[in-house]
XYZ file of C-alpha atoms in Angstrom:
487
model
C -118.924 -11.632 -99.928
C -118.649 -8.625 -97.531
C -119.564 -11.008 -94.680
C -116.385 -12.937 -95.410
C -112.678 -12.208 -95.365
C -110.471 -13.961 -97.890
C -106.868 -14.868 -97.049
C -104.484 -15.808 -99.865
C -100.806 -16.662 -99.988
C -98.877 -17.824 -103.048
C -96.039 -20.299 -103.436
C -94.341 -19.699 -106.768
C -91.857 -21.963 -108.525
C -89.500 -20.044 -110.795
C -87.283 -22.224 -112.967
C -83.817 -20.723 -112.866
C -82.075 -19.742 -116.080
C -79.072 -22.043 -115.843
C -77.676 -24.199 -118.616
C -77.333 -27.261 -116.389
C -79.339 -28.745 -113.543
C -78.988 -27.816 -109.912
C -76.992 -30.889 -108.837
C -75.733 -32.334 -112.136
C -74.278 -31.330 -115.478
C -77.359 -32.455 -117.455
C -78.930 -29.884 -119.783
C -82.021 -27.863 -118.806
C -82.970 -27.088 -122.443
C -86.686 -27.416 -123.102
C -88.149 -29.700 -125.763
C -85.751 -32.653 -125.844
C -86.959 -36.197 -126.456
C -88.465 -37.699 -123.274
C -85.881 -38.941 -120.773
C -82.955 -37.828 -122.958
C -81.717 -35.351 -120.309
C -82.069 -37.388 -117.118
C -78.576 -38.370 -116.022
C -77.447 -40.781 -113.287
C -77.323 -38.006 -110.663
C -80.844 -36.804 -111.465
C -82.314 -40.249 -110.834
C -79.997 -41.083 -107.903
C -78.369 -44.207 -109.235
C -76.149 -45.943 -106.627
C -72.745 -44.325 -106.121
C -73.539 -40.890 -107.586
C -73.102 -37.635 -105.677
C -74.871 -34.294 -106.242
C -72.754 -31.157 -106.774
C -74.423 -27.754 -106.273
C -74.643 -25.479 -109.340
C -73.008 -22.148 -108.422
C -75.099 -20.197 -110.943
C -78.315 -21.335 -109.251
C -77.023 -19.819 -106.020
C -76.209 -16.575 -107.848
C -79.821 -16.466 -109.064
C -81.081 -16.864 -105.488
C -78.782 -14.081 -104.255
C -80.018 -11.778 -107.046
C -83.599 -12.394 -106.039
C -82.894 -11.797 -102.360
C -81.221 -8.482 -103.136
C -84.015 -7.429 -105.512
C -86.755 -7.888 -102.880
C -84.816 -6.427 -99.945
C -84.520 -9.794 -98.215
C -81.837 -11.344 -96.032
C -79.451 -13.699 -97.819
C -78.406 -16.377 -95.341
C -74.653 -16.624 -94.776
C -75.210 -20.341 -94.155
C -78.090 -22.497 -95.372
C -78.607 -26.228 -95.666
C -80.194 -28.667 -98.087
C -82.639 -31.285 -96.889
C -84.292 -34.363 -98.320
C -88.064 -34.018 -98.608
C -89.373 -37.583 -98.679
C -92.532 -38.537 -100.538
C -93.587 -40.941 -103.259
C -94.798 -39.751 -106.624
C -94.395 -41.564 -109.975
C -92.305 -38.787 -111.541
C -90.014 -38.335 -108.500
C -87.264 -40.835 -109.366
C -85.291 -40.636 -106.120
C -88.266 -41.038 -103.787
C -87.201 -37.721 -102.275
C -86.633 -34.159 -103.434
C -83.591 -32.125 -102.457
C -84.917 -28.829 -101.086
C -84.329 -26.422 -98.197
C -86.413 -26.472 -95.041
C -85.195 -25.079 -91.748
C -82.676 -22.576 -93.131
C -83.589 -21.201 -96.593
C -81.131 -19.195 -98.667
C -83.443 -16.119 -98.686
C -85.681 -14.873 -95.870
C -88.089 -11.925 -95.661
C -88.322 -9.043 -98.093
C -91.371 -8.117 -100.104
C -92.865 -6.766 -103.288
C -94.949 -3.676 -104.001
C -97.885 -4.412 -106.278
C -99.983 -1.915 -108.216
C -103.734 -2.290 -107.857
C -106.425 -1.417 -110.351
C -109.115 1.135 -109.582
C -109.182 4.861 -108.726
C -105.991 6.583 -107.626
C -105.456 7.932 -104.138
C -106.470 11.480 -103.226
C -102.909 12.619 -103.999
C -103.166 11.210 -107.528
C -100.815 8.288 -106.886
C -101.634 4.791 -108.108
C -103.012 2.408 -105.471
C -100.347 0.024 -104.229
C -99.954 -2.720 -101.657
C -96.856 -4.282 -100.124
C -96.846 -8.080 -100.049
C -94.404 -9.549 -97.549
C -92.354 -12.596 -98.462
C -91.704 -15.421 -96.019
C -88.788 -17.051 -97.791
C -87.303 -18.212 -101.062
C -85.420 -21.482 -101.191
C -83.531 -23.531 -103.747
C -84.727 -26.964 -104.740
C -84.816 -29.418 -107.619
C -87.861 -30.017 -109.806
C -89.518 -33.398 -110.251
C -90.191 -35.043 -113.591
C -93.458 -34.824 -115.481
C -96.372 -37.249 -115.789
C -97.908 -37.355 -119.259
C -101.482 -38.562 -119.654
C -102.721 -37.342 -123.035
C -101.314 -39.873 -125.508
C -101.171 -43.099 -123.564
C -104.798 -44.357 -123.621
C -105.410 -45.137 -119.980
C -101.738 -45.200 -119.021
C -99.285 -42.562 -117.825
C -95.934 -41.751 -119.404
C -93.080 -40.448 -117.247
C -90.631 -37.905 -118.665
C -87.701 -37.287 -116.298
C -86.036 -34.550 -118.357
C -87.242 -31.927 -115.873
C -86.012 -33.885 -112.837
C -83.214 -31.924 -111.209
C -84.022 -28.637 -112.946
C -83.187 -25.780 -110.533
C -86.129 -23.996 -108.942
C -86.458 -21.047 -106.620
C -89.624 -21.519 -104.576
C -90.859 -18.096 -103.479
C -93.338 -18.119 -100.595
C -95.436 -15.067 -99.781
C -97.120 -14.218 -96.514
C -100.938 -14.565 -96.651
C -101.246 -10.833 -97.355
C -103.659 -10.940 -100.299
C -107.418 -10.711 -99.920
C -108.759 -11.238 -103.444
C -107.987 -13.016 -106.692
C -107.260 -9.625 -108.256
C -104.550 -8.915 -105.672
C -103.088 -12.398 -106.107
C -102.850 -11.916 -109.871
C -101.269 -8.456 -109.425
C -98.661 -10.013 -107.114
C -98.000 -12.927 -109.491
C -97.575 -10.526 -112.418
C -95.194 -8.300 -110.438
C -93.136 -11.324 -109.380
C -93.169 -12.681 -112.953
C -91.882 -9.339 -114.253
C -89.185 -9.113 -111.563
C -87.616 -12.557 -112.085
C -87.366 -11.809 -115.805
C -86.040 -8.280 -115.122
C -83.110 -9.567 -113.051
C -82.483 -12.389 -115.530
C -83.006 -15.415 -113.297
C -86.056 -16.949 -115.059
C -87.397 -16.776 -118.609
C -90.963 -16.587 -117.280
C -92.361 -18.966 -119.916
C -95.564 -20.152 -118.266
C -96.539 -22.446 -121.150
C -93.313 -24.419 -120.633
C -93.765 -24.482 -116.850
C -90.917 -22.092 -116.076
C -93.153 -20.024 -113.796
C -96.065 -21.622 -111.976
C -98.033 -20.812 -108.850
C -99.699 -22.694 -106.014
C -102.410 -20.664 -104.255
C -103.265 -21.205 -100.582
C -106.833 -19.996 -100.056
C -109.000 -19.769 -96.938
C -112.038 -17.763 -95.842
C -113.250 -16.580 -92.449
C -115.799 -14.341 -90.827
C -114.380 -10.859 -90.067
C -112.388 -11.007 -86.841
C -112.447 -14.815 -86.632
C -109.291 -16.977 -86.504
C -107.760 -18.010 -89.816
C -109.815 -20.576 -91.690
C -108.593 -23.931 -92.984
C -106.681 -23.459 -96.212
C -106.726 -25.483 -99.383
C -103.794 -25.367 -101.803
C -104.495 -25.073 -105.531
C -101.529 -26.602 -107.349
C -99.668 -25.827 -110.579
C -101.455 -22.794 -112.013
C -99.535 -21.790 -115.133
C -101.510 -18.768 -116.364
C -102.721 -15.589 -114.713
C -106.228 -16.202 -116.053
C -106.353 -19.687 -114.527
C -104.968 -18.312 -111.253
C -107.798 -15.776 -111.015
C -110.494 -18.259 -112.064
C -109.263 -20.952 -109.669
C -109.097 -18.632 -106.661
C -112.531 -17.136 -107.328
C -114.088 -20.597 -107.659
C -112.343 -21.848 -104.527
C -113.453 -18.820 -102.476
C -117.098 -19.327 -103.408
C -116.869 -23.098 -102.878
C -115.475 -22.668 -99.363
C -118.125 -20.081 -98.456
C -120.898 -22.370 -99.695
C -119.495 -25.326 -97.735
C -119.351 -23.362 -94.471
C -122.769 -21.775 -94.942
C -124.224 -25.265 -95.452
C -122.742 -26.422 -92.138
C -119.785 -28.418 -93.452
C -116.160 -28.018 -92.342
C -113.323 -27.296 -94.727
C -110.757 -30.079 -94.783
C -107.150 -29.142 -95.494
C -106.351 -30.485 -98.960
C -104.340 -30.116 -102.123
C -106.617 -29.423 -105.085
C -106.273 -29.100 -108.853
C -108.003 -26.593 -111.111
C -109.727 -27.862 -114.240
C -109.746 -25.074 -116.873
C -112.401 -26.900 -118.900
C -114.970 -26.891 -116.089
C -113.661 -23.872 -114.173
C -113.745 -25.934 -110.965
C -111.262 -27.140 -108.373
C -111.226 -30.769 -107.220
C -109.422 -32.425 -104.331
C -106.292 -34.385 -105.268
C -105.082 -35.505 -101.833
C -105.167 -34.466 -98.196
C -102.661 -31.683 -97.596
C -99.402 -32.822 -96.083
C -97.685 -30.949 -93.262
C -93.932 -30.642 -92.833
C -93.723 -33.680 -90.577
C -95.298 -35.840 -93.282
C -92.250 -35.258 -95.491
C -89.733 -36.446 -92.866
C -87.217 -33.731 -93.710
C -83.614 -34.387 -92.745
C -80.322 -32.768 -93.872
C -79.019 -34.248 -97.110
C -75.903 -36.218 -96.145
C -74.340 -35.767 -99.589
C -74.357 -31.939 -99.595
C -72.318 -29.598 -97.434
C -73.983 -26.484 -95.981
C -74.128 -23.611 -98.459
C -71.963 -20.720 -97.277
C -72.362 -17.287 -98.897
C -69.797 -14.712 -97.888
C -70.387 -10.954 -97.934
C -67.969 -10.351 -100.801
C -69.909 -12.815 -102.987
C -73.139 -10.940 -102.273
C -71.389 -7.646 -103.078
C -70.168 -9.017 -106.430
C -73.673 -10.172 -107.360
C -75.174 -6.827 -106.293
C -72.726 -4.962 -108.526
C -74.002 -6.917 -111.530
C -77.711 -6.305 -110.920
C -79.565 -4.009 -113.340
C -81.378 -0.947 -112.013
C -84.518 -2.316 -110.345
C -88.054 -1.417 -111.505
C -89.042 0.789 -108.548
C -85.827 2.804 -108.790
C -86.239 3.167 -112.546
C -89.861 4.325 -112.176
C -88.786 7.046 -109.764
C -85.979 8.123 -112.095
C -88.289 8.289 -115.124
C -90.633 10.558 -113.180
C -87.801 12.767 -111.898
C -85.606 12.940 -115.012
C -88.212 12.914 -117.769
C -91.194 14.514 -116.037
C -93.370 11.468 -116.733
C -96.483 10.624 -114.766
C -96.486 7.672 -112.369
C -98.775 5.881 -114.828
C -96.371 6.345 -117.744
C -93.342 5.393 -115.652
C -95.075 2.208 -114.466
C -96.098 1.278 -118.013
C -92.583 1.740 -119.363
C -91.016 -0.417 -116.643
C -93.195 -3.494 -117.111
C -90.092 -5.130 -118.560
C -86.421 -4.235 -118.721
C -86.465 -4.591 -122.523
C -89.301 -2.041 -122.812
C -87.541 0.382 -120.479
C -84.299 0.119 -122.453
C -86.125 0.589 -125.771
C -87.726 3.764 -124.397
C -84.449 5.121 -123.064
C -82.743 4.480 -126.402
C -85.442 6.549 -128.111
C -85.097 9.387 -125.586
C -81.318 9.224 -125.835
C -81.690 10.122 -129.517
C -84.507 12.705 -129.451
C -83.616 14.322 -126.116
C -85.645 14.811 -122.934
C -88.068 17.099 -124.746
C -89.257 14.030 -126.615
C -89.734 11.868 -123.498
C -93.518 12.226 -123.322
C -94.068 11.615 -127.063
C -91.685 8.648 -126.817
C -93.667 7.231 -123.889
C -96.915 7.658 -125.825
C -95.504 5.855 -128.870
C -93.899 2.993 -126.944
C -97.032 2.314 -124.869
C -99.360 3.110 -127.771
C -98.511 2.197 -131.368
C -95.545 -0.044 -130.552
C -97.276 -1.984 -127.767
C -100.459 -2.409 -129.824
C -98.602 -3.858 -132.802
C -96.483 -6.146 -130.644
C -99.595 -7.428 -128.883
C -101.432 -7.950 -132.163
C -98.574 -9.960 -133.663
C -97.523 -11.758 -130.490
C -93.995 -10.332 -130.476
C -91.627 -9.276 -127.708
C -90.246 -5.769 -127.951
C -86.771 -7.157 -128.698
C -88.256 -8.521 -131.927
C -90.057 -5.313 -132.940
C -89.590 -4.602 -136.687
C -89.263 -0.893 -135.834
C -86.065 -0.383 -133.843
C -85.711 2.245 -131.125
C -83.465 4.272 -133.464
C -86.100 4.192 -136.212
C -88.858 5.254 -133.825
C -86.642 8.091 -132.621
C -86.382 9.239 -136.240
C -90.185 9.356 -136.543
C -90.567 11.331 -133.304
C -87.791 13.751 -134.290
C -89.702 14.618 -137.489
C -92.866 15.260 -135.473
C -90.982 17.533 -133.076
C -89.421 19.616 -135.873
C -92.794 19.851 -137.693
C -91.608 17.933 -140.740
C -94.638 15.623 -140.375
C -97.856 15.618 -138.369
C -98.842 12.924 -135.865
C -101.261 11.500 -138.406
C -98.613 11.245 -141.112
C -96.192 9.846 -138.509
C -98.467 6.829 -138.113
C -98.197 6.204 -141.849
C -94.404 6.448 -141.620
C -94.390 4.061 -138.634
C -96.551 1.607 -140.581
C -94.146 1.719 -143.520
C -91.169 1.089 -141.230
C -92.978 -1.795 -139.547
C -93.604 -3.350 -142.948
C -89.964 -2.921 -143.985
C -90.624 -0.330 -146.690
C -87.647 1.842 -145.758
C -84.554 2.119 -143.598
C -85.548 5.224 -141.675
C -88.220 7.892 -141.334
C -86.446 10.414 -143.593
C -86.191 8.044 -146.553
C -89.907 7.160 -146.297
C -90.972 10.804 -145.944
C -88.919 11.713 -149.017
C -89.983 8.735 -151.147
C -93.693 9.167 -150.386
C -93.701 12.983 -150.422
C -95.083 13.185 -146.886
C -93.376 16.376 -145.746
C -95.755 18.635 -143.846
C -96.933 21.870 -145.495
C -95.998 24.733 -143.192
C -96.088 27.605 -145.709
C -98.786 29.933 -144.296
C -99.534 31.381 -147.692
C -100.151 27.971 -149.254
C -102.349 26.873 -146.334
C -104.280 30.163 -146.404
C -105.033 29.716 -150.118
C -106.406 26.211 -149.462
C -108.546 27.498 -146.584
C -110.029 30.195 -148.845
C -111.006 27.505 -151.336
C -112.517 25.332 -148.574
C -114.571 28.236 -147.171
C -115.851 29.142 -150.616
C -116.902 25.552 -151.272
C -118.524 25.001 -147.855
C -120.679 28.067 -147.199
C -123.266 26.002 -145.316
C -120.676 24.925 -142.744
C -119.493 28.541 -142.431
C -123.039 29.685 -141.675
C -123.567 26.857 -139.172
C -120.349 27.804 -137.373
C -121.376 31.439 -137.146
C -124.737 30.257 -135.804
C -122.886 28.644 -132.899
C -122.433 25.054 -134.076
C -118.902 24.071 -133.043
C -119.037 20.809 -135.004
C -119.094 22.856 -138.200
C -115.575 24.108 -137.396
C -114.275 20.553 -137.131
C -115.884 19.762 -140.472
C -114.065 22.683 -142.080
C -110.749 21.579 -140.543
C -111.366 18.108 -141.949
C -112.007 19.492 -145.420
C -108.808 21.565 -145.284
C -106.747 18.554 -144.179
C -108.366 16.440 -146.871
C -107.484 19.038 -149.505
C -103.824 18.854 -148.444
C -103.896 15.013 -148.186
C -103.175 15.363 -144.489
C -99.900 17.193 -145.058
C -100.852 20.619 -143.706
C -99.697 21.515 -140.201
C -102.889 20.927 -138.159
C -102.187 23.751 -135.708
C -101.640 26.237 -138.530
C -104.861 25.091 -140.201
C -106.769 25.648 -136.943
C -105.244 29.069 -136.290
C -105.685 30.382 -139.855
C -109.217 29.017 -140.123
C -110.254 30.698 -136.864
C -108.771 33.977 -138.038
C -110.606 33.762 -141.379
C -113.937 32.954 -139.754
C -113.514 35.730 -137.200
C -112.981 38.268 -139.985
């Protein structure tokens, strides 16, 4: 592989979170009966006229602002002509020569060792453009026994097609970019990101070349709707292209599909170029004009963006870059964390980060829940952390309290601590008496410790904690036990 350079660019279709379609008033709700939401405009019946959905434009402006791009003061819609069974008009309304968004980029975080300064490894992926267009319908093959069903409900659904520069050089980088883009469009509220429903899907343009050689011929892998499939498809395609070239064959430009069952890509059709689509301005739609005051209004309504929030978490709460990045994977997670810190104070920021990315994230992942649906609210978690900070309970007992809250056994940490008698023992005299009993009952461990076996000390701590049913303050147990053994 080191003898080859890989060049990857992604074209991503993000379905915009509007209630109606981009050029009609038909619903965009998912799951309706087939063809129940395809109106006369969506299928271009004679005499109908498209009308642009203002909210779709707002979504495009939000995205442009979020990635530092240029929002065009004037852009135009074009007809992209091609035949496909689920394209009812015989053309798709899209943007070609003048897209609504141009340029900008996205910083992605890469796996692997940090830089020499301790910062996470990052890469900036440049964006070519993002343009508005309508979706096609959907061909259904599974239940028709040798035939194809056509569902036009999705026809006319608003899309933002986001095109990257070919800046990525591995499947890992492509997935990191796709994940960052997926997180961003959800963060700014323009797409629900549901990949199973097709709300966010990627096409990967992949080519290989010898180092220093001109760009190779690319093949486009269409409609990848999971990060795992994206990585598998790119890796297979890279190796396939290398094998073809090494065996003396030329790569032909093509559109290919990935088969998850076989893990292979297969050619669907020769890849079209722009001229094949015979683009021309749509005669039914006026140019889209976006004035500066409209952009300013949209900008004022944007939430704080992930990169800015990461920097603030590091500066205001003293968190590491790793913690700040983990807490800003979604806006909902970041807000949950800040609600917790708002209750316990900045001194509890690091414990709050540990809990949100630890216990909370693990339980959400296990049960397939979003953080908005977490059984333990941010206020309840703040109550648990507050009782750790004031030494009412230990970290170990706190996990039991968290578990009880998750299972709905109480309204807050205090009621559970009281009902279950979980309050930490901090009375030095009481702890000292228990330690004396533990030392008397475990003379062998005492002798092993004095003979230099450190593990014996941990065993004694364990016995003391066991004797108090985990309620003794661990630090006090350690300090008193060391003092006793030293004497």
